[in-house]
PDB file of C-alpha atoms and ligand atoms in Angstrom:
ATOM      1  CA  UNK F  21       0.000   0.000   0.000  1.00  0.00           C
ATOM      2  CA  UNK F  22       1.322   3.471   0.018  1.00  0.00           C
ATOM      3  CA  UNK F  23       2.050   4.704   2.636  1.00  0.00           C
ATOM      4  CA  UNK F  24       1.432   8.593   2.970  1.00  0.00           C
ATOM      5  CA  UNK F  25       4.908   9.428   5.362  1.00  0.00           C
ATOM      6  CA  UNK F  26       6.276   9.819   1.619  1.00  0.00           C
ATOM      7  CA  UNK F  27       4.479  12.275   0.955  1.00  0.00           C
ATOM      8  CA  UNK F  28       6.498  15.191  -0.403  1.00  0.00           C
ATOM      9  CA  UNK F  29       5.338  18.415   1.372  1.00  0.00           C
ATOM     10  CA  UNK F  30       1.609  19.049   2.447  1.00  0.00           C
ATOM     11  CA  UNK F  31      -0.344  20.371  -0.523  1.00  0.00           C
ATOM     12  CA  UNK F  32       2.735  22.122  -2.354  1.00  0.00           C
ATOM     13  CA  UNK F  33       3.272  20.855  -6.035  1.00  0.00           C
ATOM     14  CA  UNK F  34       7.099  21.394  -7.237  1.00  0.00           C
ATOM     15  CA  UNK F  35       6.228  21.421 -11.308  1.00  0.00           C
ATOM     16  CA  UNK F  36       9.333  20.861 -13.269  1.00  0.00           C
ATOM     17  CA  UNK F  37       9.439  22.132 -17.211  1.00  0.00           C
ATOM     18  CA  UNK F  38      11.541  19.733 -18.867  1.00  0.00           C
ATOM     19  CA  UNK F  39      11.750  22.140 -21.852  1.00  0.00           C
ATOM     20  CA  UNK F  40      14.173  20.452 -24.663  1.00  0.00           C
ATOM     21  CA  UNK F  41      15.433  17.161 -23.776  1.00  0.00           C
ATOM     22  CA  UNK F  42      17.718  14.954 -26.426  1.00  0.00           C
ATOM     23  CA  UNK F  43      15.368  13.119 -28.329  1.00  0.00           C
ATOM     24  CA  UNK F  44      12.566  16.125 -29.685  1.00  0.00           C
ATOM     25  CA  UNK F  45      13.307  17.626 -32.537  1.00  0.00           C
ATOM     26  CA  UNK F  46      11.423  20.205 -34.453  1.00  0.00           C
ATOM     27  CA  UNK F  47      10.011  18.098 -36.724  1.00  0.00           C
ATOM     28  CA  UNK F  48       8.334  16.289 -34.144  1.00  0.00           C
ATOM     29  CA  UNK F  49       6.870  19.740 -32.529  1.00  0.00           C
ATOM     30  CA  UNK F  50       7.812  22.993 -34.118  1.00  0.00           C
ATOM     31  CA  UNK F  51       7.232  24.512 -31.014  1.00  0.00           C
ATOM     32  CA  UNK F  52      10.491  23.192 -29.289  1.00  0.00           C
ATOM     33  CA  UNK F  53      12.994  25.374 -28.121  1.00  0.00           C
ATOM     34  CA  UNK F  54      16.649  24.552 -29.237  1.00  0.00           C
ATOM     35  CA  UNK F  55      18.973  27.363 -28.596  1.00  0.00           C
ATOM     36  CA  UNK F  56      19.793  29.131 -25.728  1.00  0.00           C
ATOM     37  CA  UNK F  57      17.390  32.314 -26.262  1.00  0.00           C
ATOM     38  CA  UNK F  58      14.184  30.152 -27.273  1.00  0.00           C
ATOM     39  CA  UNK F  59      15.293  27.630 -24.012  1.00  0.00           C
ATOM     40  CA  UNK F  60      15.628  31.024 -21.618  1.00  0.00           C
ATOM     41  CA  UNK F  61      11.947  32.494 -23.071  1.00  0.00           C
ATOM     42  CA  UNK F  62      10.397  28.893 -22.369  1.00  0.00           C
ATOM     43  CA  UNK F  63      11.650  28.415 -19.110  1.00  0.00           C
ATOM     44  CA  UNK F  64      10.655  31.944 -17.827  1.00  0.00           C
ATOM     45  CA  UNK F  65       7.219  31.272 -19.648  1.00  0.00           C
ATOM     46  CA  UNK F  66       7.314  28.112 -17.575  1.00  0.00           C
ATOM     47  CA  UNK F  67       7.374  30.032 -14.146  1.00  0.00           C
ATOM     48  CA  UNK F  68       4.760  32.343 -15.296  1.00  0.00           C
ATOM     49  CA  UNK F  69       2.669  29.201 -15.884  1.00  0.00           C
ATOM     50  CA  UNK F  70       3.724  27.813 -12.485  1.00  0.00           C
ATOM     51  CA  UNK F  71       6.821  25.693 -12.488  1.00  0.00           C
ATOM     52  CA  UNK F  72       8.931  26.083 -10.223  1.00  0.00           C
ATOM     53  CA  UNK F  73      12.013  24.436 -11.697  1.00  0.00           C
ATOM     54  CA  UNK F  74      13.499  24.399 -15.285  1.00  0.00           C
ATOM     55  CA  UNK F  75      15.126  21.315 -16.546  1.00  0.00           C
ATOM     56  CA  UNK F  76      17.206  22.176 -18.838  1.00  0.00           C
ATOM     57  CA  UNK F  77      19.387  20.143 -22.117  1.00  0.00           C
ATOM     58  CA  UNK F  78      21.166  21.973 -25.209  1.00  0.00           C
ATOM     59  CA  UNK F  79      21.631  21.349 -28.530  1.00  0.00           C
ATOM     60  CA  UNK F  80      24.163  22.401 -31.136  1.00  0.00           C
ATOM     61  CA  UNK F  81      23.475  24.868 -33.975  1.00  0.00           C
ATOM     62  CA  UNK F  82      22.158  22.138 -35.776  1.00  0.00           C
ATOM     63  CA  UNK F  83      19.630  21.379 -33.229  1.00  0.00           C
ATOM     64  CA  UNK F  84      21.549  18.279 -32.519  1.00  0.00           C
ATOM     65  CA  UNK F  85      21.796  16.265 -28.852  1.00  0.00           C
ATOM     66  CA  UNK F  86      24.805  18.633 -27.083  1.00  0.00           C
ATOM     67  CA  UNK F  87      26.693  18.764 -24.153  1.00  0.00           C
ATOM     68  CA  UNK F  88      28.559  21.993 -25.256  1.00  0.00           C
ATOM     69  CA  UNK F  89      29.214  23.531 -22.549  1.00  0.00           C
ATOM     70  CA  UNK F  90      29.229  27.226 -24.726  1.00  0.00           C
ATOM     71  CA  UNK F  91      26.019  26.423 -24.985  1.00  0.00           C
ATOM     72  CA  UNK F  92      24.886  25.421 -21.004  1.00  0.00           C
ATOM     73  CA  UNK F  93      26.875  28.834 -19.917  1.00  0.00           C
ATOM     74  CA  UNK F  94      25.112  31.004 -22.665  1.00  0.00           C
ATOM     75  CA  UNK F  95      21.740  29.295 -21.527  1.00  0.00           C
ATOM     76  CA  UNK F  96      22.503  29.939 -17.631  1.00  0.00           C
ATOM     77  CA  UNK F  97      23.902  33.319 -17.929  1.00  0.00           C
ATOM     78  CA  UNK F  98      20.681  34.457 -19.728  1.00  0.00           C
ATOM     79  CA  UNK F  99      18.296  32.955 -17.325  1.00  0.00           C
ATOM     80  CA  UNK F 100      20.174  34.538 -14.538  1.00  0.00           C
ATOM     81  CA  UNK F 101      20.379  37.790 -16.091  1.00  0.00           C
ATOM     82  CA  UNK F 102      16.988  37.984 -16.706  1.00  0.00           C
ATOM     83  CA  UNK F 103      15.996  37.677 -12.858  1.00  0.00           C
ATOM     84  CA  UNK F 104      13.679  34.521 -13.576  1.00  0.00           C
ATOM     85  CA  UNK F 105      13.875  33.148  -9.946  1.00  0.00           C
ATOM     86  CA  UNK F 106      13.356  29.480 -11.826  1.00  0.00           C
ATOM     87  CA  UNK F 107      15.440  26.703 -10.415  1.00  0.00           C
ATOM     88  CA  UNK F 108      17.843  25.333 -12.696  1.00  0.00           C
ATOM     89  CA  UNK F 109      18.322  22.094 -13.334  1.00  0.00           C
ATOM     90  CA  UNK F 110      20.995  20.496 -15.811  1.00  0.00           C
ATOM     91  CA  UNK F 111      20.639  17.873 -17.764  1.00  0.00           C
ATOM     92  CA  UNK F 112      24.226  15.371 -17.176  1.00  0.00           C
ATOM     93  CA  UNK F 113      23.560  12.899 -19.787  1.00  0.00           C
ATOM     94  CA  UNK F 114      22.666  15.125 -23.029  1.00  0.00           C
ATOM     95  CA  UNK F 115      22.246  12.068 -25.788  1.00  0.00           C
ATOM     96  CA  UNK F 116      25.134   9.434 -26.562  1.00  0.00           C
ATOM     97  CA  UNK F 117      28.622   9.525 -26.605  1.00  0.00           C
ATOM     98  CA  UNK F 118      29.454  12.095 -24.265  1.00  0.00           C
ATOM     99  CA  UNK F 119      32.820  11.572 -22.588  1.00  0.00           C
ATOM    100  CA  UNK F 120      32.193  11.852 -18.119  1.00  0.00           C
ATOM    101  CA  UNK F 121      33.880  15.374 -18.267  1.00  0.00           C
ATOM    102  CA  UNK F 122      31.605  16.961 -21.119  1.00  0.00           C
ATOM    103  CA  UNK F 123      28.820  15.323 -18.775  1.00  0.00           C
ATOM    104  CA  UNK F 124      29.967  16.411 -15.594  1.00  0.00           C
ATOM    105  CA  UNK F 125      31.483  20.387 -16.394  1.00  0.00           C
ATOM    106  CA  UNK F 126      28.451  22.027 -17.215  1.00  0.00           C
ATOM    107  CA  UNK F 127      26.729  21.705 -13.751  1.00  0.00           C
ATOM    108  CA  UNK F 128      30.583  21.527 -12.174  1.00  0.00           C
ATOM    109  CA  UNK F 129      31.432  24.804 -13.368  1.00  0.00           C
ATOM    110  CA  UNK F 130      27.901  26.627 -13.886  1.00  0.00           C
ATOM    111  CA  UNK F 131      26.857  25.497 -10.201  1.00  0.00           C
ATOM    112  CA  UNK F 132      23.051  25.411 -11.065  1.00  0.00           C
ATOM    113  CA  UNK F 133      20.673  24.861  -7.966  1.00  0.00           C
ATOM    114  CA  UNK F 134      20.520  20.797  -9.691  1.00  0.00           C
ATOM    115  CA  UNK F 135      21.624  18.133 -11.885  1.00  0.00           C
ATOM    116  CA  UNK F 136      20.570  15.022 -13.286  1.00  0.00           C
ATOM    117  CA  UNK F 137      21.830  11.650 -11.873  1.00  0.00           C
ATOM    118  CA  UNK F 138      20.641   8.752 -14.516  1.00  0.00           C
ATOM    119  CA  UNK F 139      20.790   6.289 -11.572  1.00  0.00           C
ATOM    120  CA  UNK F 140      21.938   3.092 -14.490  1.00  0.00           C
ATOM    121  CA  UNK F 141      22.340   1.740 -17.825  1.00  0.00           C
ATOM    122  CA  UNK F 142      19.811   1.023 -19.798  1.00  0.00           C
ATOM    123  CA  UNK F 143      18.849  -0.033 -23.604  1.00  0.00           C
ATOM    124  CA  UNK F 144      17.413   3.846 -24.262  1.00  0.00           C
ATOM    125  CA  UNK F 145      14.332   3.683 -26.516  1.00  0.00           C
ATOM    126  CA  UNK F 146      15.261   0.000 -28.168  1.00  0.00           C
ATOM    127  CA  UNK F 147      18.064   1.807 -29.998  1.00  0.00           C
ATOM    128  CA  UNK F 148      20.996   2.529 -27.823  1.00  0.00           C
ATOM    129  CA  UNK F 149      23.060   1.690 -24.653  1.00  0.00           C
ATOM    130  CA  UNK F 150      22.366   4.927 -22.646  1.00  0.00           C
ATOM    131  CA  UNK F 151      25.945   4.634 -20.603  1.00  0.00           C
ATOM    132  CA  UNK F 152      25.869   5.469 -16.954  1.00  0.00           C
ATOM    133  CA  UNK F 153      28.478   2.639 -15.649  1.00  0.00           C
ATOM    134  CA  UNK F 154      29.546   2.703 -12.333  1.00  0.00           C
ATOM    135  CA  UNK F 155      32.716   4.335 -12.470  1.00  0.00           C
ATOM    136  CA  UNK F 156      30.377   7.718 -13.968  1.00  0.00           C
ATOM    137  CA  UNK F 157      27.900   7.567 -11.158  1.00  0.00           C
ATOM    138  CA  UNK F 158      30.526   7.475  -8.299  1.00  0.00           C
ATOM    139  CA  UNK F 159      32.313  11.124  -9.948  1.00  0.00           C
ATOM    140  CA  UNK F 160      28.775  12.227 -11.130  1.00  0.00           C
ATOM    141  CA  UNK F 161      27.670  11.655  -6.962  1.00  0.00           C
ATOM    142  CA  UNK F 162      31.230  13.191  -5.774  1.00  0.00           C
ATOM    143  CA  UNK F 163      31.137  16.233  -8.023  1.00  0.00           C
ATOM    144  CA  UNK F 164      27.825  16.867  -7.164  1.00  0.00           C
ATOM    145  CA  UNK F 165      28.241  17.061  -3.444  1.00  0.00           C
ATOM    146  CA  UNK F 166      31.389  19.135  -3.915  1.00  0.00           C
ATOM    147  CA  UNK F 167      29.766  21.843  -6.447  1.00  0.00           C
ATOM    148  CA  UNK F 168      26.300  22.090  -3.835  1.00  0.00           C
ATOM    149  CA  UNK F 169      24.064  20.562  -6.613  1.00  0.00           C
ATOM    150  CA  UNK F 170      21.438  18.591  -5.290  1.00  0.00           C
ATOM    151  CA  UNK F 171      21.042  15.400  -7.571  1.00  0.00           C
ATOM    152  CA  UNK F 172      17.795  15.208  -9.381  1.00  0.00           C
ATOM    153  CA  UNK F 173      17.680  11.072  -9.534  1.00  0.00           C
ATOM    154  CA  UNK F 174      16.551   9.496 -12.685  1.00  0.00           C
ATOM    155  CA  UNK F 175      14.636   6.313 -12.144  1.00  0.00           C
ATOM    156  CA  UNK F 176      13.382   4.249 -15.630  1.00  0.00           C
ATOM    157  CA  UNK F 177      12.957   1.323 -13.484  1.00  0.00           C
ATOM    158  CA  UNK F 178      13.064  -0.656 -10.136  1.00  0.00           C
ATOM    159  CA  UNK F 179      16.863  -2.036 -10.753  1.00  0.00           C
ATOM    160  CA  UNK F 180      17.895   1.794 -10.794  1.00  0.00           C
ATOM    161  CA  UNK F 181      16.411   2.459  -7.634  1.00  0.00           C
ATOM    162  CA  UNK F 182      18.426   0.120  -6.206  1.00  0.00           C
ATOM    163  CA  UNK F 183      21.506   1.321  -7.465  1.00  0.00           C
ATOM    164  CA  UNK F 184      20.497   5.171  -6.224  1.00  0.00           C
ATOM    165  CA  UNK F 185      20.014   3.531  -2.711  1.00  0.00           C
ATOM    166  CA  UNK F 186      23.012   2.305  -2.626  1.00  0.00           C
ATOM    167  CA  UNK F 187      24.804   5.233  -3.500  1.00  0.00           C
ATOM    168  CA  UNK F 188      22.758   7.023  -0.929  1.00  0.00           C
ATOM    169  CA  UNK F 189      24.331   4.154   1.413  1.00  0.00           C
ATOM    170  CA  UNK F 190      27.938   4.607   0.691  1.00  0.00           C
ATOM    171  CA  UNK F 191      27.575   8.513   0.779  1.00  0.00           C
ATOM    172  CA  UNK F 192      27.911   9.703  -2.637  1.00  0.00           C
ATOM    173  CA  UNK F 193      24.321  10.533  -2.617  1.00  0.00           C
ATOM    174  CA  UNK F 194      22.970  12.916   0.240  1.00  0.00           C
ATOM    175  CA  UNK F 195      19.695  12.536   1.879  1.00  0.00           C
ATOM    176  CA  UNK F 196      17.431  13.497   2.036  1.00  0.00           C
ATOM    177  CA  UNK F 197      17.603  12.531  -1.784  1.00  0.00           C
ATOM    178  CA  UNK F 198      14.681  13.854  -4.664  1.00  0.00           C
ATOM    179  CA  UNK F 199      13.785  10.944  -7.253  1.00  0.00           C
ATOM    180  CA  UNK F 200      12.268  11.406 -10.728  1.00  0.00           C
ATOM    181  CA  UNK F 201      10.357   8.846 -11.618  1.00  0.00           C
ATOM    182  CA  UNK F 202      10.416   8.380 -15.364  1.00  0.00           C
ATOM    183  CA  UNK F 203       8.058   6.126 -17.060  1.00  0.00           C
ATOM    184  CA  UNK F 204       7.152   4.817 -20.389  1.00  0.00           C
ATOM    185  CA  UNK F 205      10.544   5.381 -22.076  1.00  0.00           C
ATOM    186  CA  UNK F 206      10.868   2.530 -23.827  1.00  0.00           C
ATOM    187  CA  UNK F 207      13.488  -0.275 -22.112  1.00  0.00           C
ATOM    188  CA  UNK F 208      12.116   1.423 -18.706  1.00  0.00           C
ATOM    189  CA  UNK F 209       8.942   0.432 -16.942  1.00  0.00           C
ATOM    190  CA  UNK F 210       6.090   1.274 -18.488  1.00  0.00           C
ATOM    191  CA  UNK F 211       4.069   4.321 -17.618  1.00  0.00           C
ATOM    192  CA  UNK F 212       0.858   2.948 -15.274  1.00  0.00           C
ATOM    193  CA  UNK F 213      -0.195   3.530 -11.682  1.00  0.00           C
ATOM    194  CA  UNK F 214       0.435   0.332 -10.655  1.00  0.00           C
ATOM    195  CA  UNK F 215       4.299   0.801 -11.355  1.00  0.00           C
ATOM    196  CA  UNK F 216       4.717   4.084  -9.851  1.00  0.00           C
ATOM    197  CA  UNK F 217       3.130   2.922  -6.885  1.00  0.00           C
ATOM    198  CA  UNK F 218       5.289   0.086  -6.779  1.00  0.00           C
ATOM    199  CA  UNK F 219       8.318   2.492  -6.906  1.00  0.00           C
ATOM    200  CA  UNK F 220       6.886   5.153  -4.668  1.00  0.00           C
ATOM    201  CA  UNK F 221       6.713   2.216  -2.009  1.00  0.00           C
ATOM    202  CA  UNK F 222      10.267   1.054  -2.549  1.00  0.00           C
ATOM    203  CA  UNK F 223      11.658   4.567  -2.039  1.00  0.00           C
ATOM    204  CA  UNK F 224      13.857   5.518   0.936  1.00  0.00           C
ATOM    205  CA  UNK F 225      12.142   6.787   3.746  1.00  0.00           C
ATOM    206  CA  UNK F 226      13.423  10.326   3.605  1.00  0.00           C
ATOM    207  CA  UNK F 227      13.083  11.522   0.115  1.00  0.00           C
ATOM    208  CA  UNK F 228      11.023  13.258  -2.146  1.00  0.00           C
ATOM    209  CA  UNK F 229       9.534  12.577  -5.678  1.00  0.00           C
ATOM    210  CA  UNK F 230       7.924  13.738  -8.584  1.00  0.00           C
ATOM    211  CA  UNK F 231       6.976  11.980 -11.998  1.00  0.00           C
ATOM    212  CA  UNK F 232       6.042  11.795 -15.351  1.00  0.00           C
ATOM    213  CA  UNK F 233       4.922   9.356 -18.024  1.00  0.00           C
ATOM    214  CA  UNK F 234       6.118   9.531 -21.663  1.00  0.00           C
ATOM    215  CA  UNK F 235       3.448   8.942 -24.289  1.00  0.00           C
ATOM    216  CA  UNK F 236       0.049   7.280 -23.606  1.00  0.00           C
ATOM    217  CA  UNK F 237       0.707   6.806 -20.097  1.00  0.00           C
ATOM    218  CA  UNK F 238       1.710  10.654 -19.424  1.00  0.00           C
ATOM    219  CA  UNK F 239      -1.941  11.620 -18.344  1.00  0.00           C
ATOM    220  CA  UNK F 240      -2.597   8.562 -16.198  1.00  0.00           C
ATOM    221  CA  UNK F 241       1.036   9.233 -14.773  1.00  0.00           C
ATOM    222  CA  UNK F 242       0.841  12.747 -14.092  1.00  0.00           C
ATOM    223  CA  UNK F 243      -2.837  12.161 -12.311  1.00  0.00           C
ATOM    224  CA  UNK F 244      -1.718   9.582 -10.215  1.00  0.00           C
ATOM    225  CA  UNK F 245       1.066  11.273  -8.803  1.00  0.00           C
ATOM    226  CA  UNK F 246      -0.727  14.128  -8.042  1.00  0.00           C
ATOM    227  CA  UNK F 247      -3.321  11.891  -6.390  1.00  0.00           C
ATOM    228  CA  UNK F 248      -0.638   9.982  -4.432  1.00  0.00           C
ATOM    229  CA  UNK F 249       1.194  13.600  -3.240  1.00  0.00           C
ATOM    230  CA  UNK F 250       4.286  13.536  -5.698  1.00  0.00           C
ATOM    231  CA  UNK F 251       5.355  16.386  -7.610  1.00  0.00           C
ATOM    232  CA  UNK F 252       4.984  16.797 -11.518  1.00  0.00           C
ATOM    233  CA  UNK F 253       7.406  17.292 -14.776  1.00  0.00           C
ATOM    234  CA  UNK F 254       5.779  18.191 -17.495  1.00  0.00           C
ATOM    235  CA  UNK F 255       7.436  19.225 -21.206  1.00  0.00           C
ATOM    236  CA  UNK F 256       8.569  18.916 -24.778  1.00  0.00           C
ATOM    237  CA  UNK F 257      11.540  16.398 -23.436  1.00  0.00           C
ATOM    238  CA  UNK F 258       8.947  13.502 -22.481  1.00  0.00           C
ATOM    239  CA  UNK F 259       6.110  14.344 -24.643  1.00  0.00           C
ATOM    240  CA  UNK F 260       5.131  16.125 -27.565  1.00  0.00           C
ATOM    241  CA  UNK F 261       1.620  15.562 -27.773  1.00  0.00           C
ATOM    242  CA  UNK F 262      -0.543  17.397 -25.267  1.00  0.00           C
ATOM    243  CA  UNK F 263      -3.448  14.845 -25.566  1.00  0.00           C
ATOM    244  CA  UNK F 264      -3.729  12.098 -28.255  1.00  0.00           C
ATOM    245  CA  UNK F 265      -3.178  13.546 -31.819  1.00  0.00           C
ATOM    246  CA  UNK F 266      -2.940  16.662 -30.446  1.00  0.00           C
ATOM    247  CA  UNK F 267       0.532  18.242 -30.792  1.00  0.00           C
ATOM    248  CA  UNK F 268       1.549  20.782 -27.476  1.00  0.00           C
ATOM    249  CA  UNK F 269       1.534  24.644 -28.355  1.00  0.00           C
ATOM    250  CA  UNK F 270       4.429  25.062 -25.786  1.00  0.00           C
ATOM    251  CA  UNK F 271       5.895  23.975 -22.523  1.00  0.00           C
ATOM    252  CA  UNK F 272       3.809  26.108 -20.383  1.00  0.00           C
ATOM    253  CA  UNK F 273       0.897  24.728 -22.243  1.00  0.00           C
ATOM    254  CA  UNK F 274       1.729  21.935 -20.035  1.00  0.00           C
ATOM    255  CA  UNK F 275       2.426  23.176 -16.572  1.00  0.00           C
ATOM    256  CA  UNK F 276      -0.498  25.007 -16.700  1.00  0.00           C
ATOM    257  CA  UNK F 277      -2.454  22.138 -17.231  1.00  0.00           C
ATOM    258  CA  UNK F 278      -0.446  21.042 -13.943  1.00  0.00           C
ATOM    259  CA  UNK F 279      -1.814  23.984 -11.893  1.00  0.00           C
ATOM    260  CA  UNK F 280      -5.193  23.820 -13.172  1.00  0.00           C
ATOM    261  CA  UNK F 281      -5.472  19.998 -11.733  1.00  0.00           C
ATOM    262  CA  UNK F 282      -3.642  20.550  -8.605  1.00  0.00           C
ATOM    263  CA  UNK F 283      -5.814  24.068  -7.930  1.00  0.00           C
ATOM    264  CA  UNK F 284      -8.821  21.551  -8.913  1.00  0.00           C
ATOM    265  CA  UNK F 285      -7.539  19.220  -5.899  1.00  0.00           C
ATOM    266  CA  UNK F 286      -7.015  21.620  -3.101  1.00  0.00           C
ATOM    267  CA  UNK F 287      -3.223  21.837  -3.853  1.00  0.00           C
ATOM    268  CA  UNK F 288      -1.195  24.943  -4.876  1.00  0.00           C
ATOM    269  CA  UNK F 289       1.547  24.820  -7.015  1.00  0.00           C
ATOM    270  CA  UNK F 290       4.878  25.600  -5.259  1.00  0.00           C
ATOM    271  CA  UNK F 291       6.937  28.876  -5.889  1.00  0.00           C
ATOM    272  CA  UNK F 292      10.745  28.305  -6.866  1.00  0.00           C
ATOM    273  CA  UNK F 293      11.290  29.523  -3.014  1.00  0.00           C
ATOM    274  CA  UNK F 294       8.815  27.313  -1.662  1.00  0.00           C
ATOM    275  CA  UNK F 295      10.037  24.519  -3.433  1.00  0.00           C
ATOM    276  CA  UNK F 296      13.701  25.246  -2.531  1.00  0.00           C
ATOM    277  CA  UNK F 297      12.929  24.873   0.970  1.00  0.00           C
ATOM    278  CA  UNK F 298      10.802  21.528   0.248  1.00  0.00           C
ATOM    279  CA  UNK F 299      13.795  19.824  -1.452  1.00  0.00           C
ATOM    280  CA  UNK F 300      16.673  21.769   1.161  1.00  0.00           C
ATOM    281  CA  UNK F 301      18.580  23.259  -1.535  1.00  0.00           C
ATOM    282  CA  UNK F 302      21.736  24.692  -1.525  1.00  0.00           C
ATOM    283  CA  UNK F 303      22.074  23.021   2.448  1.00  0.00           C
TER     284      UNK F 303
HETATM  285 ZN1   ZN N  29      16.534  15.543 -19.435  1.00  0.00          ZN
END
């Protein structure tokens, strides 16, 4: 059953934009932003709409998967100038074949408020090996704690949540740790409610958690987490469609579907302050 002392923070929805990701292109939805001025206007758009943290990927002029890190600190520096209070979040994966440093220096030397920690290796979408050996995760965990960035963990399935536990265990993770819960991607889990409550009830006692589903799963995903007390991602990265056959108009077409449901529910949608203090950032 699950159990409600995992539930993240009374009321309070964190809604992360997860604006670009690696996989999206254009042709899938015009609407996705690519470079660093489109990303910046989507994200702020984002915490107009209500989320309270941007997750954020780059691409190269070509719109292509990129870690350059030109292209992170170009990204960063705009968001920050503009006085968006967002939470940033950096994507440490970025698409295949990224050596660990091009991985690791964007959030090592840009210091967002988070970073992603892909907690395993996996068979990504049926088509590639998407590489996070051992080795990566214990510098991705140590270079996290050093720089102050509080690990977003990627889960795909139950194996990786395993594996984040037991970097929580040997200290490379801190707790109290915050889990994404990524379903659908095909060689994950798939995206239902009985799997994410099977994961919520296999996480570490002192954590928080949010969620999303990619594809036809996304809606039953993103209702079931709110229902069980998790908080929400939402964007072009996981899905491109905003219902069935119904391509998205923007990011913040999304979250503000998020606030509308949570309002609906009795919850409020948590500030980038509010949600700060919920997941004890920069402590
Ligand atoms: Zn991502």
């Amino acid at each position: 059953m699950f159990e409600t002392r995992r539930l993240n923070h009374k009321n309070k929805v964190i809604i992360s934009a997860a604006l670009t990701g690696a996989v999206t292109t254009k042709e899938n939805n015009p609407n996705l932003p690519t470079q660093p001025a489109e990303i910046v206007k989507s994200a702020i758009a984002c915490y107009e709409a209500g989320a309270a943290v941007a997750h954020i990927h780059v691409r190269d002029d070509e719109d292509k998967a990129s870690m350059r890190f030109d292209k992170f600190e170009e990204t960063v520096k705009l968001l920050r100038e503009s006085g968006c209070p967002v939470i940033i979040n950096l994507t440490s994966s970025g698409g295949q074949g990224f050596s660990w440093e091009e991985r690791i220096r964007p959030f090592k030397e840009l210091k967002p408020d988070m970073a992603s920690f892909d907690a395993g290796t996996m068979n990504w979408l049926n088509s590639v090996v998407f590489m996070n050996e051992p080795g990566f995760l214990e510098l991705c965990g140590k270079e996290m704690i050093a720089a102050n960035v509080k690990p977003e963990i990627e889960v795909f399935d139950m194996g990786m949540l395993n594996t984040a536990k037991y970097y929580i265990k040997k200290g490379l993770i801190k707790e109290p740790a915050h889990f994404q819960l990524c379903l659908g991607a095909p060689g994950g889990m798939e995206a239902t409610t009985e799997n994410l409550v099977y994961l919520v009830n296999h996480l570490p006692e002192n954590c928080t958690w949010s969620a999303f589903g990619i594809g036809r799963g996304a809606n039953e995903i993103l209702l079931s987490a709110l229902a069980m007390g998790g908080n929400i991602r939402v964007g072009l990265e996981d899905n491109v469609y905003y219902n069935a056959g119904q391509l998205a108009e923007s990011n913040e077409q999304f979250v503000a579907r998020v606030k509308r449901l949570a309002e609906e529910m009795g919850k409020f949608v948590a500030t980038p302050d509010e949600a700060r203090e919920i997941l004890g950032l920069g402590k």
